[in-house]
Every structure is written in structure tokens, then in C-alpha cells.
PDB file of C-alpha atoms in Angstrom:
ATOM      1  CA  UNK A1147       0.000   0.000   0.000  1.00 45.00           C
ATOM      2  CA  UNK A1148       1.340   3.551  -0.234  1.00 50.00           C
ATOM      3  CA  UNK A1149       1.842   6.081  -2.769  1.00 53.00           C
ATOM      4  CA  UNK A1150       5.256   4.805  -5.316  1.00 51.00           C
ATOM      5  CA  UNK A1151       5.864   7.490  -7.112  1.00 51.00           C
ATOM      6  CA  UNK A1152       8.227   8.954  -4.755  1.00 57.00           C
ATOM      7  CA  UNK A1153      11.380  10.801  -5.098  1.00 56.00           C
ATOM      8  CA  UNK A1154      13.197  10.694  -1.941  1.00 60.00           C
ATOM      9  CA  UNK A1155      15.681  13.236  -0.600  1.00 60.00           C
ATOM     10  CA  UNK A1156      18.171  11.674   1.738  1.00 64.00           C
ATOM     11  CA  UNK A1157      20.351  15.157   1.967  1.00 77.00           C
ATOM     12  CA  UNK A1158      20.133  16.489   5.752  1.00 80.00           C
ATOM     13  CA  UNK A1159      18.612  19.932   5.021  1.00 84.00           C
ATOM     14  CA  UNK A1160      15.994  18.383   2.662  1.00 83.00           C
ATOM     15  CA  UNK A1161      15.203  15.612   5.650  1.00 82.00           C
ATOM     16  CA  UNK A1162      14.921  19.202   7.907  1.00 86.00           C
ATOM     17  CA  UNK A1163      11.934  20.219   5.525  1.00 88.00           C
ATOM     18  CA  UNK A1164      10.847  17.305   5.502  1.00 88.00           C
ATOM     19  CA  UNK A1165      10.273  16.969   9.322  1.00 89.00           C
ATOM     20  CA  UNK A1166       8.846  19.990   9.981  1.00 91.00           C
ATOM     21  CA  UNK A1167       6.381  19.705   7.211  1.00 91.00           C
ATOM     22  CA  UNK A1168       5.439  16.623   9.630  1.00 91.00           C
ATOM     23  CA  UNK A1169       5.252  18.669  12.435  1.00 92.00           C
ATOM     24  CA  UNK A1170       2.557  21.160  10.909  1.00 94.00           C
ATOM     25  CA  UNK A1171       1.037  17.781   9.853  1.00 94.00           C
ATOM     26  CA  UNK A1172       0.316  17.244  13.718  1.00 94.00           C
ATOM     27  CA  UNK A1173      -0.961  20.817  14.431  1.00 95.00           C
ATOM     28  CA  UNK A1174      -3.496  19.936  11.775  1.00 95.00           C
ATOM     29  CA  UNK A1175      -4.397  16.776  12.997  1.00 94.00           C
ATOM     30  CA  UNK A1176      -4.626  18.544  16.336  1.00 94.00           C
ATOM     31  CA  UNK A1177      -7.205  20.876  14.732  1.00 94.00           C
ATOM     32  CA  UNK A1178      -9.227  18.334  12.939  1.00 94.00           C
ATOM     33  CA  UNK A1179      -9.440  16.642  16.362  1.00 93.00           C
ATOM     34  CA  UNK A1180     -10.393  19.868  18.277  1.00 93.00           C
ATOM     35  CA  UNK A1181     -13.285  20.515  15.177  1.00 91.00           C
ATOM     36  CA  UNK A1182     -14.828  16.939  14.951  1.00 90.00           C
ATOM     37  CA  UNK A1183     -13.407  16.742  11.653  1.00 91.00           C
ATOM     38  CA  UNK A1184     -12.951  12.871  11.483  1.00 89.00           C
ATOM     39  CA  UNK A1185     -16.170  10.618  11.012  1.00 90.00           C
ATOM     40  CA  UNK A1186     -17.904   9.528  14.308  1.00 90.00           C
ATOM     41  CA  UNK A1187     -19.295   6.334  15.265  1.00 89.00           C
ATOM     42  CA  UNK A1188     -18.461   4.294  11.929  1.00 89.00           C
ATOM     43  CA  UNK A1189     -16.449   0.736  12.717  1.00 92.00           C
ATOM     44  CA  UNK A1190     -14.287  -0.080   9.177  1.00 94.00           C
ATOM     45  CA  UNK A1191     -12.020  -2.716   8.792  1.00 93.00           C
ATOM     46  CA  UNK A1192      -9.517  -3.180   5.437  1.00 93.00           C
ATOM     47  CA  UNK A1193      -6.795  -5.996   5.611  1.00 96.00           C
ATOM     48  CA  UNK A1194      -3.988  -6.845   3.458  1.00 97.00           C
ATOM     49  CA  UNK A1195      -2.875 -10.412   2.858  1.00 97.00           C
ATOM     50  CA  UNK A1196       1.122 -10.923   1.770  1.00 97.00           C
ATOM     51  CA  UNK A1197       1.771 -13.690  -0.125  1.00 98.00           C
ATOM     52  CA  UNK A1198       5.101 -15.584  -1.373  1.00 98.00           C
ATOM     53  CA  UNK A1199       5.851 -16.219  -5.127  1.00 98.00           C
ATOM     54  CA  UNK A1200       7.505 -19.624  -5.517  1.00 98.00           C
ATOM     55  CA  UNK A1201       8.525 -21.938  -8.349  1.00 97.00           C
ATOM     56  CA  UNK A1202       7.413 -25.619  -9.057  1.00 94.00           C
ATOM     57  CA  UNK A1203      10.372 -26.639  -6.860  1.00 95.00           C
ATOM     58  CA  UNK A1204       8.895 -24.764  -4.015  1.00 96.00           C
ATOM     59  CA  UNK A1205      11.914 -22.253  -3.991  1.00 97.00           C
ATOM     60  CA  UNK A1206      10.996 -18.065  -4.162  1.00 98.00           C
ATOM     61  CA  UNK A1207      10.462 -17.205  -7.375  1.00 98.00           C
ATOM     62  CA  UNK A1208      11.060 -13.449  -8.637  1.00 97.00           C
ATOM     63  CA  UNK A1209       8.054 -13.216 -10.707  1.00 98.00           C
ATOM     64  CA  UNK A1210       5.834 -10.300  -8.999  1.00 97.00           C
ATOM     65  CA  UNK A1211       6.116  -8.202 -12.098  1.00 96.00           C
ATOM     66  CA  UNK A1212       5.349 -10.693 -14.225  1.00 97.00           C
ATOM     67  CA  UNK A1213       2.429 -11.356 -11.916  1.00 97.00           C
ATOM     68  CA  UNK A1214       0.536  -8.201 -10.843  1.00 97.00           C
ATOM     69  CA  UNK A1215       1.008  -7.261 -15.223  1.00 96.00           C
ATOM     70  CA  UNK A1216      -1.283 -10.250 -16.047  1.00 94.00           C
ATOM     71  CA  UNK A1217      -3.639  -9.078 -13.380  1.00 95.00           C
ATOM     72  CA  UNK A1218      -3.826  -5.420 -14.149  1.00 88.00           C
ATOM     73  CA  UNK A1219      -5.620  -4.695 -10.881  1.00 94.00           C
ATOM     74  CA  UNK A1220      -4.842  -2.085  -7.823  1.00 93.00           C
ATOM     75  CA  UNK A1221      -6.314  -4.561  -5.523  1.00 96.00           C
ATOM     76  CA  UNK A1222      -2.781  -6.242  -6.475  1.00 97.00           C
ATOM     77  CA  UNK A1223       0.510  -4.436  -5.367  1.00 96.00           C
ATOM     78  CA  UNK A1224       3.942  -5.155  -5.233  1.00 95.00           C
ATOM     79  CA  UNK A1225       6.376  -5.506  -1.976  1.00 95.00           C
ATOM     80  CA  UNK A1226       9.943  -5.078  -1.061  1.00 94.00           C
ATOM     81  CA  UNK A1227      10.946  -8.449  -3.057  1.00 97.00           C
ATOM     82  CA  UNK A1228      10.059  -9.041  -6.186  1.00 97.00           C
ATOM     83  CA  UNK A1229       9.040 -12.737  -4.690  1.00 98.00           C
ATOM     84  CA  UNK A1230       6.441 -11.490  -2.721  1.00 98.00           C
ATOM     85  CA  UNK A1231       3.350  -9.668  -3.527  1.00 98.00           C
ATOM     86  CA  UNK A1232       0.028  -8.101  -1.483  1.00 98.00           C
ATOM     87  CA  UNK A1233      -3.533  -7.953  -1.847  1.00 98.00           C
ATOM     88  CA  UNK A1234      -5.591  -5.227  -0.641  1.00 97.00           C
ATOM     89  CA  UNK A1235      -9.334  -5.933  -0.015  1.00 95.00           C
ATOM     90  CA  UNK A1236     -12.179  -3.510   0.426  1.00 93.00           C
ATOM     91  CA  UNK A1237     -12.970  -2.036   3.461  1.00 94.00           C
ATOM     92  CA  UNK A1238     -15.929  -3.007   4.513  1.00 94.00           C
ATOM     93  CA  UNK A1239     -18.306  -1.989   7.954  1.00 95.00           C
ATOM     94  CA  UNK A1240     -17.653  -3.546  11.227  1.00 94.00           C
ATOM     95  CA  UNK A1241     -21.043  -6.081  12.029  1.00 93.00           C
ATOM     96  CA  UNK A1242     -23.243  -8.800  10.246  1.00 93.00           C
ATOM     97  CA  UNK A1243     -21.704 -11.224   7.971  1.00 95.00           C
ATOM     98  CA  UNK A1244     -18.393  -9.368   7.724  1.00 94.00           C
ATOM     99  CA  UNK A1245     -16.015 -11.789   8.634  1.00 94.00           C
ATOM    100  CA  UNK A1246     -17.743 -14.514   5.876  1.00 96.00           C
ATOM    101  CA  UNK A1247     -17.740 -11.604   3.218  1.00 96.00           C
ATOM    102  CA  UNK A1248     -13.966 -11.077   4.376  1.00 95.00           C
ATOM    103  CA  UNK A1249     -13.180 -14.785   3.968  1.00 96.00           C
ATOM    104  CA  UNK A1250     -14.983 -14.865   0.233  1.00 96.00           C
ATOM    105  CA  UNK A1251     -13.179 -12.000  -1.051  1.00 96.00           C
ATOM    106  CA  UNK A1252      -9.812 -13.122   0.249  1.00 97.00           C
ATOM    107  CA  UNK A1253     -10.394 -16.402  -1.429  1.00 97.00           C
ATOM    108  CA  UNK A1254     -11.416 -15.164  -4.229  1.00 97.00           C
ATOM    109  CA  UNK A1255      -8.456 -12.803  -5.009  1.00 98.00           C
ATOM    110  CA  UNK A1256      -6.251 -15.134  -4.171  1.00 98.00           C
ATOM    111  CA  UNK A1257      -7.571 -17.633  -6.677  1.00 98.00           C
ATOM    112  CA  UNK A1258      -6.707 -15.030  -9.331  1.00 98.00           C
ATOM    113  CA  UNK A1259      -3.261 -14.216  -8.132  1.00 98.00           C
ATOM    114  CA  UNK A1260      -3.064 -18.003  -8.498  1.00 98.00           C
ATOM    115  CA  UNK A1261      -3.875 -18.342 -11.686  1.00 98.00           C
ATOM    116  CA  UNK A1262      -1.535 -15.081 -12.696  1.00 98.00           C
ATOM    117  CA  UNK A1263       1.289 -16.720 -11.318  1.00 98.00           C
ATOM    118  CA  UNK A1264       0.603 -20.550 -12.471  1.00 97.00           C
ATOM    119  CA  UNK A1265       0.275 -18.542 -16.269  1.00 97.00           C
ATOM    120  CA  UNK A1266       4.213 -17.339 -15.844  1.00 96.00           C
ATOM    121  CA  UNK A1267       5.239 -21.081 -13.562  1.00 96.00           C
ATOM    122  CA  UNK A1268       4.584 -19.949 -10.106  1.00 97.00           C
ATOM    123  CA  UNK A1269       2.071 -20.284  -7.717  1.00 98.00           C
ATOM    124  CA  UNK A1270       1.257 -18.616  -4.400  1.00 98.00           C
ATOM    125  CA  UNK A1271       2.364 -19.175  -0.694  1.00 97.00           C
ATOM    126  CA  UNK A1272       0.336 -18.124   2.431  1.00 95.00           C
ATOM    127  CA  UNK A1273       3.093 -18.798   5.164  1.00 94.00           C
ATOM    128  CA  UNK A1274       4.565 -16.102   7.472  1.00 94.00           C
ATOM    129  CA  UNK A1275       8.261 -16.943   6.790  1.00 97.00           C
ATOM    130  CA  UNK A1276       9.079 -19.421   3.816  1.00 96.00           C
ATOM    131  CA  UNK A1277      10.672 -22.469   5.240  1.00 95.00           C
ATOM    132  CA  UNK A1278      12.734 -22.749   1.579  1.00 96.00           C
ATOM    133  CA  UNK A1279      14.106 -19.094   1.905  1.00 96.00           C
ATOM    134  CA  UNK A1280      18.271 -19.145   1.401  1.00 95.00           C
ATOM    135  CA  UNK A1281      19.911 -16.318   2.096  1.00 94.00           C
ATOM    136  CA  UNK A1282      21.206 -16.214  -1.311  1.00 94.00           C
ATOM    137  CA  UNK A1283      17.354 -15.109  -2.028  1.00 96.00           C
ATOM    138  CA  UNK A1284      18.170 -12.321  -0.569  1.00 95.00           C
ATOM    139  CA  UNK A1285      20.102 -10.180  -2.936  1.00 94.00           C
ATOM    140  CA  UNK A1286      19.573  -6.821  -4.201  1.00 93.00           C
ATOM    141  CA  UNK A1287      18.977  -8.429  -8.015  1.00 95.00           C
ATOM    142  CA  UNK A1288      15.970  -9.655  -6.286  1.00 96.00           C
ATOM    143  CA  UNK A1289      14.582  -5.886  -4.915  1.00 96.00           C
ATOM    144  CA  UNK A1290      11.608  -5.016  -6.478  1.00 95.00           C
ATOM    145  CA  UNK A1291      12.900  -2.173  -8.784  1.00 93.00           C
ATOM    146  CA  UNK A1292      10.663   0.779  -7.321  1.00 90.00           C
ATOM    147  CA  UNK A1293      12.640   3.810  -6.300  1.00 85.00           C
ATOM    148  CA  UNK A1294      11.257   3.878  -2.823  1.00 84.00           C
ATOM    149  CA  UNK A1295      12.415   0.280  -1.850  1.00 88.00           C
ATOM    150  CA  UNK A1296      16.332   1.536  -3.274  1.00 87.00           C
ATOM    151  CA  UNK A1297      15.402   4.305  -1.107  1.00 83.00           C
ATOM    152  CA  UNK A1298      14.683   2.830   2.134  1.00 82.00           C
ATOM    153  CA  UNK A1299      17.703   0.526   1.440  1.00 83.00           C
ATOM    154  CA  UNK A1300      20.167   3.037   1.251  1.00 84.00           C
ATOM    155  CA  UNK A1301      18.681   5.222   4.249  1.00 79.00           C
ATOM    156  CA  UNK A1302      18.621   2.324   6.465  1.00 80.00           C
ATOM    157  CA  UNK A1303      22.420   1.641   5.402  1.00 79.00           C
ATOM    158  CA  UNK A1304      23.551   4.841   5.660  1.00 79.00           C
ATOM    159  CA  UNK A1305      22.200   5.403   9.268  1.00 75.00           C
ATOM    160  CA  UNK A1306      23.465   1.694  10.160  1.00 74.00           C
ATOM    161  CA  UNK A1307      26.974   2.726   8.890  1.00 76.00           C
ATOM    162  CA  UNK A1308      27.648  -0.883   8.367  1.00 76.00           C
ATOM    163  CA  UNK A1309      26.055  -4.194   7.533  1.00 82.00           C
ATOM    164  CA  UNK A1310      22.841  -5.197   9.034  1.00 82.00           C
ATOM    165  CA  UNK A1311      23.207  -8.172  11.714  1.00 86.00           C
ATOM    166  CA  UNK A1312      20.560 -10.917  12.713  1.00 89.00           C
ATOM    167  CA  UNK A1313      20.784 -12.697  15.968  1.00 92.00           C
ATOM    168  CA  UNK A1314      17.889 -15.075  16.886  1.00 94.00           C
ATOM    169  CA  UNK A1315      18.241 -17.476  19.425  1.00 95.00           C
ATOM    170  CA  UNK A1316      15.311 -20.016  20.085  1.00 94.00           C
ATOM    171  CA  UNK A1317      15.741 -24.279  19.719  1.00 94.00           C
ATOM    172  CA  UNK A1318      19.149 -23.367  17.380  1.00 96.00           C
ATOM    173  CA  UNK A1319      20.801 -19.762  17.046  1.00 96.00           C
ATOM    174  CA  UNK A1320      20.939 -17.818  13.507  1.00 95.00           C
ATOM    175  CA  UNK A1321      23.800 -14.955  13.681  1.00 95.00           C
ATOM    176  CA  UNK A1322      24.423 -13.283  10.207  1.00 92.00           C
ATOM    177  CA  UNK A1323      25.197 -10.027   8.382  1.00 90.00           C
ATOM    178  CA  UNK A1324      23.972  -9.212   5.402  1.00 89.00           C
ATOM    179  CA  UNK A1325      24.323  -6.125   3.369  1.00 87.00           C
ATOM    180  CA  UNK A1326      20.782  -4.826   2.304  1.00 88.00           C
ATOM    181  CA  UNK A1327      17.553  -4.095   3.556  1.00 88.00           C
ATOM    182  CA  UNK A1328      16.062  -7.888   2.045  1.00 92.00           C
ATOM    183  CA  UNK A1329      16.145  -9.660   5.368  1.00 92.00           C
ATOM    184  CA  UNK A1330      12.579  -7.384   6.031  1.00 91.00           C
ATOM    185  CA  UNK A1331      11.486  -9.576   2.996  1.00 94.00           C
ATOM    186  CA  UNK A1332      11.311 -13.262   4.358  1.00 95.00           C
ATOM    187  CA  UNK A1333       8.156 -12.176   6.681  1.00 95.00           C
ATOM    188  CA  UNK A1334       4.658 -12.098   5.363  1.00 96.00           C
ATOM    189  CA  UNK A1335       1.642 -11.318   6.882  1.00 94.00           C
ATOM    190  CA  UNK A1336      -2.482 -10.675   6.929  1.00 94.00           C
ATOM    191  CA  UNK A1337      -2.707  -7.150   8.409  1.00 92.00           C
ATOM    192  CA  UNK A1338      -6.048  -5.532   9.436  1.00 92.00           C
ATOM    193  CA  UNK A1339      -6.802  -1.788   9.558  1.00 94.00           C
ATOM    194  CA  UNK A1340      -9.015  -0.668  12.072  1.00 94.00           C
ATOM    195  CA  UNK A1341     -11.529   2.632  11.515  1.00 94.00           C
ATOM    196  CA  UNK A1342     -13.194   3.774  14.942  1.00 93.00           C
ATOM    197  CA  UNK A1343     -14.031   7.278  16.466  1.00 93.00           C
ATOM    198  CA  UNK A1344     -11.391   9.963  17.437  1.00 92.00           C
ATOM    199  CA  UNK A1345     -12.326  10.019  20.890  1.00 91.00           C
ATOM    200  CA  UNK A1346     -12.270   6.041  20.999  1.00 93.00           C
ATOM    201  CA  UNK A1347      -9.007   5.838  19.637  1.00 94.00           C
ATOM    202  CA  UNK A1348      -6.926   5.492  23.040  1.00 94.00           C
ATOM    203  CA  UNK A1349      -9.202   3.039  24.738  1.00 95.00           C
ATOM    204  CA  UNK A1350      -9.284   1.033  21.876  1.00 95.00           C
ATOM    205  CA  UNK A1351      -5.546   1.618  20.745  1.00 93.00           C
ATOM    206  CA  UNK A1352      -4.584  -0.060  24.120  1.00 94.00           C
ATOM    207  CA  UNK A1353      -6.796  -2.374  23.853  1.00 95.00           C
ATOM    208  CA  UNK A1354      -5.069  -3.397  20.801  1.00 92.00           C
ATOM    209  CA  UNK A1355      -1.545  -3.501  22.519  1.00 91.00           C
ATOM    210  CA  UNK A1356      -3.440  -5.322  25.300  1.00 93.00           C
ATOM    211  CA  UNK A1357      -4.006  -8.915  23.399  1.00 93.00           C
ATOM    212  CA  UNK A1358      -1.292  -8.549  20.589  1.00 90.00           C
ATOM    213  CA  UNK A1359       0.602 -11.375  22.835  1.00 90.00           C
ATOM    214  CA  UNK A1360      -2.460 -14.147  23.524  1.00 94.00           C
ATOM    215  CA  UNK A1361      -3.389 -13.240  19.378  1.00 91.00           C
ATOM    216  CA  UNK A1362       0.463 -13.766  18.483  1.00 89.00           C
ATOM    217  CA  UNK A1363       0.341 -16.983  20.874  1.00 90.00           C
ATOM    218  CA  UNK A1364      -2.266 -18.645  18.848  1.00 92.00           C
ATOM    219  CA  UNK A1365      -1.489 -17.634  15.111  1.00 87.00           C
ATOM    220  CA  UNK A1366       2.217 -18.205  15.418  1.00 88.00           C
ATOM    221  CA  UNK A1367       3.529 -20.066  12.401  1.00 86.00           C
ATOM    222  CA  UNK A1368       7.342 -18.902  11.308  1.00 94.00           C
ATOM    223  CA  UNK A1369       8.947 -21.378  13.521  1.00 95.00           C
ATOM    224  CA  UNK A1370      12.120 -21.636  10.764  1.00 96.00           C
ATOM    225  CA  UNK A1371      14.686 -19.630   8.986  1.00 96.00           C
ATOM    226  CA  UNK A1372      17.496 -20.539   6.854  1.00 96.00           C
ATOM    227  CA  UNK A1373      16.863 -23.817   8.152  1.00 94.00           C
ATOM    228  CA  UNK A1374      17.289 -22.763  12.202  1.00 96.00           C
ATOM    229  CA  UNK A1375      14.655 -23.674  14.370  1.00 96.00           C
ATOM    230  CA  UNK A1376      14.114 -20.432  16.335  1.00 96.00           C
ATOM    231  CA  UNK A1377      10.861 -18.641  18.022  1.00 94.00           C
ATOM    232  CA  UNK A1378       7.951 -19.935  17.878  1.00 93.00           C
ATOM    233  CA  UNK A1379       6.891 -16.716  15.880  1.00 93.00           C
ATOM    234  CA  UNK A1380      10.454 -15.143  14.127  1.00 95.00           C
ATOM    235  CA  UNK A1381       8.763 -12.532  12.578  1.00 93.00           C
ATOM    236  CA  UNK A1382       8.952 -10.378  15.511  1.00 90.00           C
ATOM    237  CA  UNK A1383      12.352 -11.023  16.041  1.00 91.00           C
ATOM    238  CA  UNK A1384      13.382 -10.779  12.095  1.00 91.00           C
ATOM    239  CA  UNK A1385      11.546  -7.710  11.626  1.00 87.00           C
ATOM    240  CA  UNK A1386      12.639  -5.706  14.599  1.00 85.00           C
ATOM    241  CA  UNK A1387      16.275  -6.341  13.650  1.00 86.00           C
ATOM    242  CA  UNK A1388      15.990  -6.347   9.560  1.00 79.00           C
ATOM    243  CA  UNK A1389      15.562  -2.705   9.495  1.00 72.00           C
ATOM    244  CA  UNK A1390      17.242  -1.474  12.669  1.00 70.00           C
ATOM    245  CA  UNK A1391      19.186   1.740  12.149  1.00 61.00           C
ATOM    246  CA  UNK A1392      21.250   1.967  15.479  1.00 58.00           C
ATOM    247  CA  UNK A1393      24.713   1.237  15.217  1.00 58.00           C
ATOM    248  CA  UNK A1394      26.680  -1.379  16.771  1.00 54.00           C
ATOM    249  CA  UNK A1395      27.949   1.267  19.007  1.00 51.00           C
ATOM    250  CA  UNK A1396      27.325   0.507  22.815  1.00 45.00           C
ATOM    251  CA  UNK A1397      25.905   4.428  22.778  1.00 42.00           C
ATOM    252  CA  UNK A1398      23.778   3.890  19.717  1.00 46.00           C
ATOM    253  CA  UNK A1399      22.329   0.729  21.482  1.00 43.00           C
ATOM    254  CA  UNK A1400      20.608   2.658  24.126  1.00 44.00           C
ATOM    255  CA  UNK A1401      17.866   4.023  21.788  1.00 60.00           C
ATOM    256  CA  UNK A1402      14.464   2.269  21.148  1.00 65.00           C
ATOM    257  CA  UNK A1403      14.783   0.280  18.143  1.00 69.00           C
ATOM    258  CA  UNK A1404      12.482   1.562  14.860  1.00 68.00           C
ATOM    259  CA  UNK A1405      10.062  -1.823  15.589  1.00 70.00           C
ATOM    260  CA  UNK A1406       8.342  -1.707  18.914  1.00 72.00           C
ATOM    261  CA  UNK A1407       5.239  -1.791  21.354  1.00 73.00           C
ATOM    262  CA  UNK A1408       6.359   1.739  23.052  1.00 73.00           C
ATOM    263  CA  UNK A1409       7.180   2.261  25.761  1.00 76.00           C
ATOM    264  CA  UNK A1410       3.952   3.118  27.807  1.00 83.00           C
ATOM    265  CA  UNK A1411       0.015   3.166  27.312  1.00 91.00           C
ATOM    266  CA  UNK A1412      -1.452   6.194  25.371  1.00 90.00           C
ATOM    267  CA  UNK A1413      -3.461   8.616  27.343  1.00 90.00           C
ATOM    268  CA  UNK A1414      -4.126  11.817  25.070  1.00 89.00           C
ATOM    269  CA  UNK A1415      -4.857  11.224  21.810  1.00 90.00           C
ATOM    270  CA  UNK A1416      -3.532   9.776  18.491  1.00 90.00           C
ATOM    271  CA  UNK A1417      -1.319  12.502  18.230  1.00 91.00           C
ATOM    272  CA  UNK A1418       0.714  11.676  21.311  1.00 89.00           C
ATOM    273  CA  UNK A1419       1.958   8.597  19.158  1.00 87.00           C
ATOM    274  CA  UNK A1420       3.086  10.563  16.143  1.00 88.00           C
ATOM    275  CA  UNK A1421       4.555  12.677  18.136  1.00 88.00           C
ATOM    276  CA  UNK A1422       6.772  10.463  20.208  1.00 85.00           C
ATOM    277  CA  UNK A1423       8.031   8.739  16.863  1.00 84.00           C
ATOM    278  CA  UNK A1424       8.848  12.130  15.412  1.00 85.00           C
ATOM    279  CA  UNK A1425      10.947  12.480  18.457  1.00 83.00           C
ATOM    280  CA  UNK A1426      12.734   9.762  18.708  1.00 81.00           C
ATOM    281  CA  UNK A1427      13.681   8.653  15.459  1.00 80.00           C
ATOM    282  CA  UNK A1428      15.251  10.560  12.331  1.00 78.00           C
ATOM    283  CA  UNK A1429      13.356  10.270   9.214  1.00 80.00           C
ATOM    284  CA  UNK A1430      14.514   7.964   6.805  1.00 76.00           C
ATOM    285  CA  UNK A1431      13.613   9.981   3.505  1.00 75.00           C
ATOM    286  CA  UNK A1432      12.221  12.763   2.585  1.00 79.00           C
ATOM    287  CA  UNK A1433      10.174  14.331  -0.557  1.00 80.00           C
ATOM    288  CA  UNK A1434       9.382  18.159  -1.150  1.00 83.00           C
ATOM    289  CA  UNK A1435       6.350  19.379   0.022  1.00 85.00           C
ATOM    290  CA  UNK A1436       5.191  22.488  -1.415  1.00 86.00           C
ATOM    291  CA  UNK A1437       1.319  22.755   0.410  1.00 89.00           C
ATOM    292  CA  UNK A1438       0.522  23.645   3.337  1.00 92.00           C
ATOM    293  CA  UNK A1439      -1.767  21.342   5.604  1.00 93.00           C
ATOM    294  CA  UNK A1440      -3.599  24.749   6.967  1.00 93.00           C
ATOM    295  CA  UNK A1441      -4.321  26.236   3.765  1.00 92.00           C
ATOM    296  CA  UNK A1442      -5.916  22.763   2.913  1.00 91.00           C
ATOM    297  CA  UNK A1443      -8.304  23.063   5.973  1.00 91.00           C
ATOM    298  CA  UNK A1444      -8.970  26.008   5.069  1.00 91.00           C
ATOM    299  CA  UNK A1445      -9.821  25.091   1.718  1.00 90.00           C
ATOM    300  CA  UNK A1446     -12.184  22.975   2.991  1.00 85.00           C
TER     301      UNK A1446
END
């Protein structure tokens, strides 16, 4: 999801603008708040569903291209690898027979990713880390050639000043380095987007944070990587640590890493969590922004 036709600015004065535009982001948002700009009292939910491309001999397969041309639809987009792609399904309200509608769409769309990548010898994986993944899979001949994924792959390795390193210890114990963002691209997931009220946010927000361990408990299912037996769920572990910008520097360690829970419950409003990102981390890149969020408002 997310807009693609970026150009990103990775020079320190343009990252500057770039932050501050953010900040008069959040004074809006603070308005729009304050106003009762934001709908009230409607329950959405949209989900995503990643999905591995692999070949007849069950091995990823860099084929997305190839894939989301024969389908020709935005429901279809691509992800960091070109061995991976995502499916974005309608949002739909909160109640009835939402969850059964949910399932029949989801089936259905993945039937025709299916078939798009059967028609170039693929097929489609559901699985949260790919059990046949090498880490020669993971090269940057395999990056999905978008200029915000080269993007985020040279921000992250400029801030880390070095290569990335994995260490996961569970039944065995994985420690590598590798030299590009790709690591980020052995996790897939089904990710659901929640729509409730402004002033329902927090309650709900923490609720959220609340059961993300018993939910974890019972859906974990990436047990293996590189063929390691390590948590019972990796992705957490993979994903905290394949785009970590800190340093191996014992000062550099003290900061939060960039994939968290935070660090306490929310109490204000939505904006205290933008906020407290904003402060804590530097942005990664940047793009020009020539409008104003105010004069927006106030053009209604």
C-alpha cells in the first residue's frame, strides 16, 4: 500500500523540511481533532494479505512483475521483493456477515493471483516466513525495482553505517550479516486496519496492545529460517532487527529500536503517538512538500 511514485531526498537539510512539514502535519491533525473533523461512530475494517511467489520446486520465485502485469488490478501491489506480492481488499463496515464476506473475497483474489502466477510457472504461498528461503534469495537483483524500496535501502544503510546483523536465538541460534535491507522480505503477513471514532481511539488503541501477545500466541507459524529452528513466531524477532538503524555502538544501542510496542500506554490522543516517533527517530527519507496542511483546511 502507499503512494510509489516517490522521489526521496536523503540530503540532511531536505530531511529538515521534511520533518517539519510533519510537524505542521500534527498541528493539523490537532485541529481536525479539536473541530470533529474525522467521522464519528463508523467501525471499518480493510486488511492486506502478503503472499510468497515460488517456483514448481517450491523455492521463491522473482516473478511479482510478471504477476501483478497479467492481473492489471490495484487490488494487487507489489512488496519489497520481487518474490512477494500483497492484496488489498475492500474495506468493509464492522457487524453482520463481515467476517464470511472477508473470507470470500480473500479467497477469491487469491484464486486469481493463483492463476496469474501458475500462467508465468509460479504459484502462491500463504506462510509467514518461507521455510525454503536461502539467504542467497536475498540479494539486491531480487529488490523489487521501485525507487522507494532503493530508497529505504540506502537510508537504512547509511544510518546503520555498516552491515545489518541478525541474531535469533530459540531451539538453534541464527547470527548473520547481510548487506541490504532484504532480510525485512522473508516475513509475510495478513494485516487488518481498524476505523473507529477519534475520541475512541486510546481506549481502543490499548486495547489493541493489550491482546497482541495471547493473538500472536495462537497464530504463530514462522517457527524456521534458513533452516534454524528459532521462536515460535520469528517474525517479531526478524523484523525488529531487519531494518534497525542503530549502530553497533554501545551508545547507539541505548535508543528504542524503529520496531516496537512503546514504551507506555497512550493517554491523550492519536497525536501523542506521532509525536513520540517524530521524536525519537530521524526520518529515513524525505520528498518536497510544497502545500501547506492549513491552507488545505482552510480550503475545505
Amino acid at each position: 500500500m502507499g503512494r510509489q511514485d516517490i522521489t526521496p531526498e536523503l540530503e540532511p537539510a531536505a530531511i529538515r523540511r521534511f520533518t517539519k512539514a510533519l510537524l505542521d502535519d500534527l498541528r493539523a491533525l490537532e485541529r481536525i481533532l479539536a473541530e470533529g473533523m474525522i467521522e464519528s461512530g463508523a467501525r471499518r475494517f480493510g486488511a492486506e494479505q502478503e503472499v510468497f511467489l515460488v517456483g514448481q520446486d517450491w523455492r521463491p520465485a522473482p516473478i511479482a512483475t510478471q504477476v501483478l502485469a497479467q492481473l492489471d488490478d490495484e487490488r494487487f501491489t507489489t512488496e519489497l521483493a520481487l518474490f512477494n506480492a500483497e492484496i488489498n481488499l475492500e474495506p468493509m463496515r464492522l457487524g453482520g456477515e463481515c467476517f464470511s464476506q472477508l473470507e470470500q473475497e480473500l479467497t477469491k483474489l487469491l484464486g486469481q493471483i493463483d492463476a496469474a502466477a501458475r500462467s508465468v510457472g509460479g504459484t502462491v504461498v500463504m506462510s509467514g516466513i518461507l521455510p525454503s528461503l536461502s539467504k542467497s534469495d536475498l540479494s539486491i537483483e531480487n529488490i523489487t525495482p521501485r525507487p522507494r524500496y532503493f530508497a529505504l535501502n540506502e537510508a537504512v544503510t547509511r544510518l546503520r553505517g555498516g552491515p545489518l546483523r541478525l541474531h535469533i536465538q530459540g531451539t538453534d541460534e541464527l547470527n548473520i550479516e547481510h548487506d541490504s535491507v532484504m532480510l525485512e522480505a522473508c516475513n509475510t503477513s495478513f494485516q487488518v486496519h481498524f476505523q473507529v471514532s477519534a475520541d475512541e481511539f486510546v481506549r481502543l488503541y490499548n486495547v489493541a496492545q493489550l491482546i497482541a501477545a495471547p493473538v500472536v500466541a495462537a497464530a504463530a507459524n514462522s517457527p524456521l529460517l534458513f533452516g534454524k529452528r528459532l521462536w515460535k513466531e520469528t517474525r517479531i524477532a526478524l523484523f525488529q532487527q531487519s531494518i534497525d538503524t542503530r549502530s553497533a555502538s554501545p551508545h547507539m544501542r541505548e535508543f528504542s529500536p524503529r520496531v516496537r510496542f512503546g514504551e507506555r500506554w497512550l493517554k491523550g490522543s492519536v497525536v501523542d503517538a506521532f509525536e513520540e516517533d517524530i521524536a525519537r527517530f530521524t526520518v529515513l527519507m524525505a520528498r518536497e512538500v510544497s502545500e501547506s496542511p492549513f491552507d488545505v483546511l482552510a480550503d475545505g
